[in-house]
Coordinates of C-alpha atoms in Angstrom, one line a residue:
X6 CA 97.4 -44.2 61.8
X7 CA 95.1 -44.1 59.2
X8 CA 93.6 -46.6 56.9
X9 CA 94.3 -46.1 53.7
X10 CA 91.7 -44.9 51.3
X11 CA 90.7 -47.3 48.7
X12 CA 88.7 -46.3 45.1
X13 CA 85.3 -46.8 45.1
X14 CA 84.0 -49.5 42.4
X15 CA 83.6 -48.5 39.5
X16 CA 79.8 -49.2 39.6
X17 CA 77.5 -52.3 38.6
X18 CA 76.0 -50.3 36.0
X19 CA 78.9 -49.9 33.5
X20 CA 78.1 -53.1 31.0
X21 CA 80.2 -55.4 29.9
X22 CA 81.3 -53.9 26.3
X23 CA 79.2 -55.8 23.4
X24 CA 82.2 -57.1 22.1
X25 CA 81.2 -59.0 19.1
X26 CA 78.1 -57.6 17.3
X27 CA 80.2 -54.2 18.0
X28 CA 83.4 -55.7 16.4
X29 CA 81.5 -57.1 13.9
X30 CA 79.7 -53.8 13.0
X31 CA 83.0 -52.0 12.7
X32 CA 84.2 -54.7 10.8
X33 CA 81.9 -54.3 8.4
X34 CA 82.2 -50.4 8.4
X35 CA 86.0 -51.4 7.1
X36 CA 85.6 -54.2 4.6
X37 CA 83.0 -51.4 2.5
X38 CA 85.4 -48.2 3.2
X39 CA 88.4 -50.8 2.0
X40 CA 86.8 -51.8 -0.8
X41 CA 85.1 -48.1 -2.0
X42 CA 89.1 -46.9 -1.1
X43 CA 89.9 -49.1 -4.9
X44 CA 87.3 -47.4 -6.5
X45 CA 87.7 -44.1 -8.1
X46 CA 89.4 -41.1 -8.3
X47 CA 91.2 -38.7 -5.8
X48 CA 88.5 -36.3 -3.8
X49 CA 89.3 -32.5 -4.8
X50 CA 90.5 -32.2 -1.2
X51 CA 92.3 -35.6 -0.9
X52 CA 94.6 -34.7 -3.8
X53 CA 95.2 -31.3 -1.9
X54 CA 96.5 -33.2 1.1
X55 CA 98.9 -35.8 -1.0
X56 CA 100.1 -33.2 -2.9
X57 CA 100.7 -30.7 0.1
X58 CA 102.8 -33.1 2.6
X59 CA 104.5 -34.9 -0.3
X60 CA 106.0 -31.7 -1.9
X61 CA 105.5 -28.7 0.2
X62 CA 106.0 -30.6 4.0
X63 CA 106.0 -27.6 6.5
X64 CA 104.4 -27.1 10.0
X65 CA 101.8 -25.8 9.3
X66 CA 99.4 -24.5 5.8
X67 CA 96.9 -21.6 5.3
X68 CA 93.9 -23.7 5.7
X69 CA 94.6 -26.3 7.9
X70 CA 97.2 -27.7 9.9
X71 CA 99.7 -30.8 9.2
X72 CA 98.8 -34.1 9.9
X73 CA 96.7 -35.0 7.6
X74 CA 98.8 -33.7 4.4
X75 CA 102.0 -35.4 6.5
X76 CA 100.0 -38.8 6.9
X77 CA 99.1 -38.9 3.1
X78 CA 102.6 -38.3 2.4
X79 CA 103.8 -40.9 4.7
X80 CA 101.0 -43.6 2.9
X81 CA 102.2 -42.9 -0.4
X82 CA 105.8 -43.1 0.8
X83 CA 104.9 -46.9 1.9
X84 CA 103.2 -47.6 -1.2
X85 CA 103.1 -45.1 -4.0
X86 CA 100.6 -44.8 -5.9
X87 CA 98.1 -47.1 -4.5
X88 CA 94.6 -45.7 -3.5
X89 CA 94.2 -48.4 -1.3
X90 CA 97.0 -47.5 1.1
X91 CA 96.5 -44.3 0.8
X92 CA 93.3 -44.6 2.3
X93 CA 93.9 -46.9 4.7
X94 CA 94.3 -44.6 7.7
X95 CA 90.8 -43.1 7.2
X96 CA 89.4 -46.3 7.5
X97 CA 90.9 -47.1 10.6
X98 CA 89.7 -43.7 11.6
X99 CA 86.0 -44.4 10.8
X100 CA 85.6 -47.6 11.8
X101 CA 87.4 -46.5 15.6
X102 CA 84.9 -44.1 15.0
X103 CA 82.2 -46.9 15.3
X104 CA 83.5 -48.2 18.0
X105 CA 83.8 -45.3 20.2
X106 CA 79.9 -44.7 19.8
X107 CA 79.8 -48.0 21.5
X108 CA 82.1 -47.2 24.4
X109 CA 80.1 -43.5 24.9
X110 CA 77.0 -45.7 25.5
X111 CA 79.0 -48.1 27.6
X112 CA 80.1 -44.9 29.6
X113 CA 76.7 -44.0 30.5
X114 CA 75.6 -47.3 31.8
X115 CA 74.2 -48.8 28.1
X116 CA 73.6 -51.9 27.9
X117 CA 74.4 -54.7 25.3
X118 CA 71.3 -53.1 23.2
X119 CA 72.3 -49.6 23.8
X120 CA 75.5 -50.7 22.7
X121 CA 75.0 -52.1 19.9
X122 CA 72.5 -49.9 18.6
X123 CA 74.8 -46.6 19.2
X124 CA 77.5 -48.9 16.6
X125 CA 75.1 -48.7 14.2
X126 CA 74.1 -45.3 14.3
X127 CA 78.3 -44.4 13.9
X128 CA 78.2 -46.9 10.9
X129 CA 75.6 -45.7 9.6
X130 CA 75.9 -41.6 9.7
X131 CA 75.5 -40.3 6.4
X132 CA 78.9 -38.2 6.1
X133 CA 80.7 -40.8 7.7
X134 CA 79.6 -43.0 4.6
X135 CA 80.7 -40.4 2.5
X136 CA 84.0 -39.5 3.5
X137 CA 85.1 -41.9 5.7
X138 CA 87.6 -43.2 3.1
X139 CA 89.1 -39.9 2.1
X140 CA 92.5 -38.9 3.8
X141 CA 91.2 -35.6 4.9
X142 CA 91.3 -33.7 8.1
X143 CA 87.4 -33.7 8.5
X144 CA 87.4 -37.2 8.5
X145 CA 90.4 -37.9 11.3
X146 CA 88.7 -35.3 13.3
X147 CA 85.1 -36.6 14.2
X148 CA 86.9 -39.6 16.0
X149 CA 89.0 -36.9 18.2
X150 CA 86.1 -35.3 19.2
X151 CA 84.4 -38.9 20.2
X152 CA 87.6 -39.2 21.8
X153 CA 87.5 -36.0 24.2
X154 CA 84.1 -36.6 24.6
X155 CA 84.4 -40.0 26.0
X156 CA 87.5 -39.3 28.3
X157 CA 85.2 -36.3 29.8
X158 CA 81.9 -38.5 30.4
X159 CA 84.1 -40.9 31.8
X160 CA 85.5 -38.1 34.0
X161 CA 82.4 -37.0 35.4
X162 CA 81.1 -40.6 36.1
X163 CA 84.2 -41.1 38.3
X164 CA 83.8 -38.2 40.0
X165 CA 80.3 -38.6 40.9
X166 CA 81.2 -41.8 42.4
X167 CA 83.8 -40.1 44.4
X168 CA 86.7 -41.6 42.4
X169 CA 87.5 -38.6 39.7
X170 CA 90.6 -39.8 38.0
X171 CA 92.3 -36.6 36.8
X172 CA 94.9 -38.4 34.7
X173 CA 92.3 -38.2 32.3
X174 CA 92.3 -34.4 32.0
X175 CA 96.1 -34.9 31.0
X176 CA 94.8 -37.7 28.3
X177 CA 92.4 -34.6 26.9
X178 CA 95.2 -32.5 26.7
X179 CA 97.3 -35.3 24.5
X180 CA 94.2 -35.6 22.4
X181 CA 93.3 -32.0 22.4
X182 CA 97.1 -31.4 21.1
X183 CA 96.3 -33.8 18.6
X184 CA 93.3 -32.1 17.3
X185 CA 94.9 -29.0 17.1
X186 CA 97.3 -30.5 14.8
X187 CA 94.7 -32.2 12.3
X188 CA 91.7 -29.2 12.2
X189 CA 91.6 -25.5 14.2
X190 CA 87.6 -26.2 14.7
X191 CA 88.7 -28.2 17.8
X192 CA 89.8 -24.9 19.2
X193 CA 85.6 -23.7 19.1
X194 CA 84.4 -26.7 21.1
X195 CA 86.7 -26.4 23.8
X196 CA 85.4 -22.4 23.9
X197 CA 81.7 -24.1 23.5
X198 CA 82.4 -26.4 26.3
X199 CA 84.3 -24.0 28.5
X200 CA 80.7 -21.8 28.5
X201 CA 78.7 -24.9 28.9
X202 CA 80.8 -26.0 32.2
X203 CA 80.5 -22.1 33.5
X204 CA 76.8 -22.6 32.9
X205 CA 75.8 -25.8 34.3
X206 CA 79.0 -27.7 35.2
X207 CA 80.7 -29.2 36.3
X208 CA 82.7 -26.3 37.5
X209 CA 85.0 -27.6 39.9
X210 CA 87.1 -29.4 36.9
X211 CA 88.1 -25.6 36.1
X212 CA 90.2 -26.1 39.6
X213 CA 91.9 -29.4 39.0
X214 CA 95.6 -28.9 38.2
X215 CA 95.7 -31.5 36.1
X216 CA 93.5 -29.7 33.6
X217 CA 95.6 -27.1 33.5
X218 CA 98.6 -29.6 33.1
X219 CA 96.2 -30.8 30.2
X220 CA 96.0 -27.3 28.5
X221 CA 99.8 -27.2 29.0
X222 CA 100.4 -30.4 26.9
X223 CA 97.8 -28.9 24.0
X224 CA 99.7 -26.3 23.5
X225 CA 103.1 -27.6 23.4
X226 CA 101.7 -30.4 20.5
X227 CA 100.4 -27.5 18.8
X228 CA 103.1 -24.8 18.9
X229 CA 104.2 -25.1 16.0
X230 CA 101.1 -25.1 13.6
X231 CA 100.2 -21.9 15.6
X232 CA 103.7 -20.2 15.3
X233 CA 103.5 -21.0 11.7
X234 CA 100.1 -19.2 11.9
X235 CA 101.6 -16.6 13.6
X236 CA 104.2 -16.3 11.2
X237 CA 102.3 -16.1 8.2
X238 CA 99.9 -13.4 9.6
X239 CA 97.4 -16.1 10.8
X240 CA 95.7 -16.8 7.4
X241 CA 93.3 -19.3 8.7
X242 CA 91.0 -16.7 10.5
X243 CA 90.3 -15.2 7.2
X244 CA 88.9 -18.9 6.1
X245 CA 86.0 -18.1 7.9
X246 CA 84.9 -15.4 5.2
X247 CA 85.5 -18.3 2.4
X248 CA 83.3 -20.9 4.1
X249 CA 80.7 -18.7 4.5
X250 CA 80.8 -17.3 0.7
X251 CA 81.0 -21.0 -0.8
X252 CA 78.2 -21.6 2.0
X253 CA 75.3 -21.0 -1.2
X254 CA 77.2 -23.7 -3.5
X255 CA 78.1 -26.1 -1.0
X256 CA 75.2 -26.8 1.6
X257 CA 72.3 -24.5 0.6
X258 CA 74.1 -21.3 2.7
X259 CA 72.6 -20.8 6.3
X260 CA 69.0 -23.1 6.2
X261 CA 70.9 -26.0 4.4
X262 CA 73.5 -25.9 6.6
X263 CA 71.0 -26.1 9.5
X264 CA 69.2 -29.2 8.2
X265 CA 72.5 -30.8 7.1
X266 CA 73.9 -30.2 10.7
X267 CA 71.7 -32.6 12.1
X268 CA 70.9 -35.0 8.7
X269 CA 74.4 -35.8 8.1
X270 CA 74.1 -38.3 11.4
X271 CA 71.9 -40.3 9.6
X272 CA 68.0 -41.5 9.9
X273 CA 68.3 -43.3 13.1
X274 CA 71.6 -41.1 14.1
X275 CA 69.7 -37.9 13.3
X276 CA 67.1 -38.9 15.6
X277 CA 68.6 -40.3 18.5
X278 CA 70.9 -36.7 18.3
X279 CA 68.0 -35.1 19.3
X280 CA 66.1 -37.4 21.3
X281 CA 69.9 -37.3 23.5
X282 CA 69.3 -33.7 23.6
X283 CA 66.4 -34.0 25.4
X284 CA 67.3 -36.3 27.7
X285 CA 70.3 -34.4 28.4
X286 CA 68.1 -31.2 29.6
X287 CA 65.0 -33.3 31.5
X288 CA 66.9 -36.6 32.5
X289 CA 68.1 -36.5 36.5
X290 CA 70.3 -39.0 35.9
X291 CA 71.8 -37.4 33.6
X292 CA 72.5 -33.7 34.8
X293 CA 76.1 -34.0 35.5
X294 CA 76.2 -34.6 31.7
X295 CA 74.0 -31.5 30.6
X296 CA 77.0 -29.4 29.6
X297 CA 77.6 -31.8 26.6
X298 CA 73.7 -30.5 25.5
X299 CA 74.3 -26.8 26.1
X300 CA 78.2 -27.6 23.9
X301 CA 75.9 -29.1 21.0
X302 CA 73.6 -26.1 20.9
X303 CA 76.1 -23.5 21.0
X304 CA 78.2 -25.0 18.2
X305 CA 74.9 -25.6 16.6
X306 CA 73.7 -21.9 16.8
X307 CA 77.6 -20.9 15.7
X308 CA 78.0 -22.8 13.2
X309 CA 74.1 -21.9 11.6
X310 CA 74.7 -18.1 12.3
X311 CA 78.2 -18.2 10.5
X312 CA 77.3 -20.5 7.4
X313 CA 80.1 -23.0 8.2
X314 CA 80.3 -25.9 6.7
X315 CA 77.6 -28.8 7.5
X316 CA 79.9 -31.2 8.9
X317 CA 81.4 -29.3 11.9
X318 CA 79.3 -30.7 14.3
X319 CA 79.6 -34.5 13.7
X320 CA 82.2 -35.5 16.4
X321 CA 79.0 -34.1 19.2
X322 CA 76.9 -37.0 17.4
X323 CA 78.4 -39.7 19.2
X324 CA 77.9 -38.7 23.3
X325 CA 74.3 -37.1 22.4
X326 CA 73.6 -40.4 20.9
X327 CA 74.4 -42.5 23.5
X328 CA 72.8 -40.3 26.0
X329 CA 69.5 -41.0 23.8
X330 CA 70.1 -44.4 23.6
X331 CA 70.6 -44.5 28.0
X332 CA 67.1 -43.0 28.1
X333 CA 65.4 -45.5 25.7
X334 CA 67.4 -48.0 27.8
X335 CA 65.8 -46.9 30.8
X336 CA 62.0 -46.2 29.3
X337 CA 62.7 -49.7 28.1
X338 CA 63.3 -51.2 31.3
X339 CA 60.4 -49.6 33.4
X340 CA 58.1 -50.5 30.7
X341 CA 58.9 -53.4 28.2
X342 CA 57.4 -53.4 25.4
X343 CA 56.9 -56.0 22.3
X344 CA 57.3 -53.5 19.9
X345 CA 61.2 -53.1 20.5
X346 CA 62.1 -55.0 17.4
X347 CA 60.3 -51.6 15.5
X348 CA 63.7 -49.4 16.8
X349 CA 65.5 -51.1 14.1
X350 CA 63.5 -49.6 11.3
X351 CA 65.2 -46.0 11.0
X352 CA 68.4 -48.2 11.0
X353 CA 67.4 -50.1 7.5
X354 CA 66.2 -46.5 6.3
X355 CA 70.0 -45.4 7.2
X356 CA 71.6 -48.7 5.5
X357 CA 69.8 -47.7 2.1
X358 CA 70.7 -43.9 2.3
X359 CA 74.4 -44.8 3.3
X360 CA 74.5 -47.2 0.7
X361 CA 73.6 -44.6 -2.3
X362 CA 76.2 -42.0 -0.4
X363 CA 78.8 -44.7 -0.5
X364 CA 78.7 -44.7 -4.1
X365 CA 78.2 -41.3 -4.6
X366 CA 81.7 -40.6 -2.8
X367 CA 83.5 -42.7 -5.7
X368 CA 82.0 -40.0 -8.5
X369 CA 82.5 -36.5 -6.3
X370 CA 85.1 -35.3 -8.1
X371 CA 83.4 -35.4 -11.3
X372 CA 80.6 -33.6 -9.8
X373 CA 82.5 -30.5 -9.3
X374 CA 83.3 -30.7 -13.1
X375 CA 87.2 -32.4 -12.9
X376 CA 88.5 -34.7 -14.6
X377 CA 90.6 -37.0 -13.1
X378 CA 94.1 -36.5 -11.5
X379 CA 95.7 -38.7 -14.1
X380 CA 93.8 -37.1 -16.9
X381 CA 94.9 -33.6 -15.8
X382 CA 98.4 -34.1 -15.7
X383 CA 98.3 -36.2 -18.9
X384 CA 96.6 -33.4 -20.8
X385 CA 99.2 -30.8 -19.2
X386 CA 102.2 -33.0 -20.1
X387 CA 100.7 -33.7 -23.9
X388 CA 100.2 -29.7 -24.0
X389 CA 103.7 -29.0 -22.2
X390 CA 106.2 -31.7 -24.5
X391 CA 104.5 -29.9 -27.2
X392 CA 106.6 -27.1 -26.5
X393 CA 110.1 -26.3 -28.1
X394 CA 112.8 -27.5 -25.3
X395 CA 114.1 -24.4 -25.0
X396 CA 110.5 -23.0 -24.6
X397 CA 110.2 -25.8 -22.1
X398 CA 113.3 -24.7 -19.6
X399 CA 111.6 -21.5 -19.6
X400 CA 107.7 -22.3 -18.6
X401 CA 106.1 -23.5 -15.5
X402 CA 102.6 -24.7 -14.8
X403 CA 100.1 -23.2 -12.8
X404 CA 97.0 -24.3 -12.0
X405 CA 94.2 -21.4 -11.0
X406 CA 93.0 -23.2 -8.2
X407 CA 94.6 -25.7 -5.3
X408 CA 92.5 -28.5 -6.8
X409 CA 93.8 -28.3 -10.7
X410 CA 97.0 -27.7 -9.1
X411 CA 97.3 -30.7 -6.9
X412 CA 96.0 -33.0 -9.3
X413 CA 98.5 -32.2 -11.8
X414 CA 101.3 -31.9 -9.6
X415 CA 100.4 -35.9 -8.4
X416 CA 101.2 -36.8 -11.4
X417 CA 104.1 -35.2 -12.4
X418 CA 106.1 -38.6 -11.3
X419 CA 104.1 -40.3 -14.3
X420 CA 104.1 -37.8 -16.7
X421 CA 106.5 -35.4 -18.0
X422 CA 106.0 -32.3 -16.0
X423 CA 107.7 -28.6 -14.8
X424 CA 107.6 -27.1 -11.4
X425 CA 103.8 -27.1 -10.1
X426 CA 102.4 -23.6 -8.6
X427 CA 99.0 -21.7 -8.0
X428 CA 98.2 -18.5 -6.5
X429 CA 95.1 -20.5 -4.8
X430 CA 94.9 -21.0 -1.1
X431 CA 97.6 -22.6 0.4
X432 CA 99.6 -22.9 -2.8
X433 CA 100.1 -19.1 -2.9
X434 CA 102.6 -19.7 0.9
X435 CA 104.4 -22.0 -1.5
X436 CA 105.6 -19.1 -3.5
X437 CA 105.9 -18.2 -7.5
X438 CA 107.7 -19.3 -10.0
X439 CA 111.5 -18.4 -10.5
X440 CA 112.9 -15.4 -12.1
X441 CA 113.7 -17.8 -15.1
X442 CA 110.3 -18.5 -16.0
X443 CA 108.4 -16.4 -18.8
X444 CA 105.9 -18.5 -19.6
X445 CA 103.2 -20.4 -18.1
X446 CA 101.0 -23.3 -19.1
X447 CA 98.0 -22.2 -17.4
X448 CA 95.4 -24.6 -16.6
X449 CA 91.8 -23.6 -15.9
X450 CA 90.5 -20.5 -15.9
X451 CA 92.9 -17.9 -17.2
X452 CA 91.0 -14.7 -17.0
X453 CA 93.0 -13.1 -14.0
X454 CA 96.3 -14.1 -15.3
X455 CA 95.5 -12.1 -18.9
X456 CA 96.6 -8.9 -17.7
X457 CA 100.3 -10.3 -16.7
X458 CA 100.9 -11.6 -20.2
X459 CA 101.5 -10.4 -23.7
X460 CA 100.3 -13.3 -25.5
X461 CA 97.3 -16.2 -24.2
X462 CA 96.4 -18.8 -26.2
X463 CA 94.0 -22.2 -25.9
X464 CA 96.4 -25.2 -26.3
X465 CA 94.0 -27.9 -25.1
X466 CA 90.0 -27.8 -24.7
X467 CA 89.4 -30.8 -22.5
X468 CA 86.8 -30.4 -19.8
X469 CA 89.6 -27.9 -17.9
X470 CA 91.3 -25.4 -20.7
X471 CA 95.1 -25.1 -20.5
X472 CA 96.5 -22.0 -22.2
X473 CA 99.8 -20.9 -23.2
X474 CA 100.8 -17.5 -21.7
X475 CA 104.1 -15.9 -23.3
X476 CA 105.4 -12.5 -23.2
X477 CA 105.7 -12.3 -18.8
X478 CA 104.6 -8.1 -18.0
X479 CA 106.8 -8.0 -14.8
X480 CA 108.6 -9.7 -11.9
X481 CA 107.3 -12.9 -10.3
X482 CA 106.9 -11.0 -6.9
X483 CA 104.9 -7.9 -8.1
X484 CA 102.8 -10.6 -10.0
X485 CA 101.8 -13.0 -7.1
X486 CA 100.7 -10.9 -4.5
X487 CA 97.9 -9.7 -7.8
X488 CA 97.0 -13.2 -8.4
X489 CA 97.4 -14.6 -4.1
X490 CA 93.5 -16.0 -3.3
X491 CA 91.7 -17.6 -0.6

């Protein structure tokens, strides 16, 4: 009969995890993003989500799918109208976040320094400063990236001690499902990583069931944001035109967007990214790992050649990084050197740069010339109980863009308010107005609505115009299609 087969160890070189200056870091990383989450007004996207889950809850939207606008809803449902709680799950996502750099080094064999030093590069990552307190899906989704990426480097380093522990392929799936669910740009690293293992490896994971079992469970989470997709003609693969044409306003277009790519990790993050990189390619040690390096260029190259936006590659910072930081570890340990208190320089350089991005996240909104959410739907109340009543049962409000829309629709508990629409982006899927309504309190600009009306007139001259348009030419659904936008 024979023995039975016990697990190999799992290996004297996986570290004790730095528990406290890690902790502490993160800590840290929360106390600011709690206390910058007071401070301020809504980000133009933020508003989007709140307003999105909290009115218009559905499985799925035109330009991303539901979690995040269903989490916002859910915060504000526990305590409406405060920031704070509102907010609060993006902290916890950003200061995991921290955390999980930590454990990717650990995963590699780091040690305490390694450790400690990858914690600091997460906490100090410039666009992790900036949005790391906004309820948005690009700032949930770096930490299910990290996630992935540690469950796979913890994958291969079982299986090359003869121990591969396939359960984790089905804890990618969960995760991968989870993605799905909070941003579709999961669904290009997984084809970015499927190239890399075909090229380099590890191939053989390609064979285990349980990564099939693990595809199996992605899809069923995601079903239903991709039938919704389906449903509605999939409207978020024409997103990748929009990204492109805002690329010029938003990160420079192509070059800023390659800079930016690698910047928005930070001084000491941006340079351990590609110091990982090339310890990925020349490093024996780690060559089962060299599929993460190829995955990081090939987003890179995709996400350069098609203008996308500078923060899609910021969950691949955190297992280049500690692969960086493992090769310093070991250069350190051939040959120590007195000078190893000098690797904490670029990390003071990051502290001041995150610390003039933290405050510049409080003023964004402002920046893209909008007023505030509760100024916007005080204005469009002021300019809407101005109205005769009858007048009033008659006219809606629409906004002539998802961010003028949202904000006034946020307020409408507060301030006296109609029916909130917009032909913009995903509030077009939310349909027009009702056949009842012939006239519209128009806020922003009004120049593709002129046509539709008899009458437009400037009722308010605030930083964003409202207008009065009377005299409807036509039926609400010959009218949207015109006016739908992306």
């Amino acid at each position: 009969m024979l023995a039975a087969r016990t697990r190999p160890p799992a290996g004297p070189w996986l570290r004790p995890l730095a528990k406290w200056p890690v902790f502490t870091i993160a800590g840290l990383v929360a106390v600011v993003h709690v206390v910058m989450s007071a401070l301020g007004d809504f980000w133009i996207d933020e508003v989007y989500m709140l307003a999105a889950g909290k009115y218009h809850p559905d499985w799925g939207y035109v330009d991303q799918p539901p979690i995040a606008p269903l989490l916002a809803a859910a915060m504000d449902w526990i305590a409406p109208g405060s920031m704070v709680v509102l907010r609060l799950p993006a902290v916890l996502a950003t200061t995991a976040g921290v955390v999980m750099f930590a454990l990717l080094a650990r995963e590699f064999g780091g040690d305490r320094r390694a450790q400690v030093l990858a914690a600091g590069a997460g906490a100090t990552g410039m666009w992790a400063a900036l949005v790391g307190h906004w309820v948005t899906p690009y700032t949930f989704e770096p930490l299910q990236w990290l996630v992935l990426s540690w469950l796979l480097v913890r994958w291969v380093r079982l299986r090359e001690q003869g121990a591969a522990d396939d359960r984790l392929l089905l804890a990618f799936g969960l995760v991968l499902g989870i993605a799905l669910q909070t941003k579709f740009q999961v669904g290009i690293l997984c084809v970015a990583l499927l190239i890399s293992v075909l090229l380099v490896g590890p191939r053989d994971i390609l064979r285990r069931p349980m990564f099939w079992g693990g595809v199996g469970i992605a899809l069923v989470i995601a079903a239903p944001t991709l039938l919704w997709q389906a449903f509605n003609g999939w409207p978020q693969l024409q997103m990748g035109a929009i990204v492109a044409e805002e690329s010029p306003m938003l990160s420079g277009g192509r070059s800023g967007t390659a800079v930016s790519l690698v910047l928005f990790a930070g001084v000491a993050g941006g340079a351990l990214f590609l110091i990982g990189l090339w310890k990925l390619f020349r490093s024996a040690e780690l060559r089962p790992y060299r599929f993460f390096a190829v995955t990081s260029l090939l987003l890179y190259g995709f996400f350069v050649a098609t203008a996308a936006r500078p923060y899609y590659l910021l969950g691949m910072y955190g297992v280049v990084i500690a692969a960086g930081l493992l090769g310093l570890q070991r250069r350190r340990e051939a040959k120590p050197s007195r000078w190893g208190w000098t690797a904490w320089l670029p990390y003071l350089a990051s502290v001041a740069l995150v610390s003039q991005t933290l405050w510049l996240s409080t003023s964004m909104t402002s920046m893209f010339g909008m007023p505030s959410a509760d100024v916007l739907a005080r204005d469009t109340s002021i300019a809407f109980t101005a109205l005769p009543p009858q007048q009033q049962e008659r006219t809606a409000v629409i906004g002539d863009s998802y961010i003028s829309a949202a904000m006034v629709e946020v307020g409408r508990e507060k301030y006296d308010l109609p029916e909130v629409y917009s032909p913009h982006r995903g509030y077009g899927y939310f349909g027009p107005p009702g056949d009842q309504v012939d006239s519209v309190l128009l806020v922003g600009d009004v120049e593709d609505a002129r046509e539709h009306f008899t009458e437009v007139r400037q009722v308010h001259a605030g930083t964003v115009p409202i207008w009065l348009c009377t005299g409807r030419i036509g039926a609400w659904d010959q009218i949207w299609p015109r006016l739908q936008s992306l």
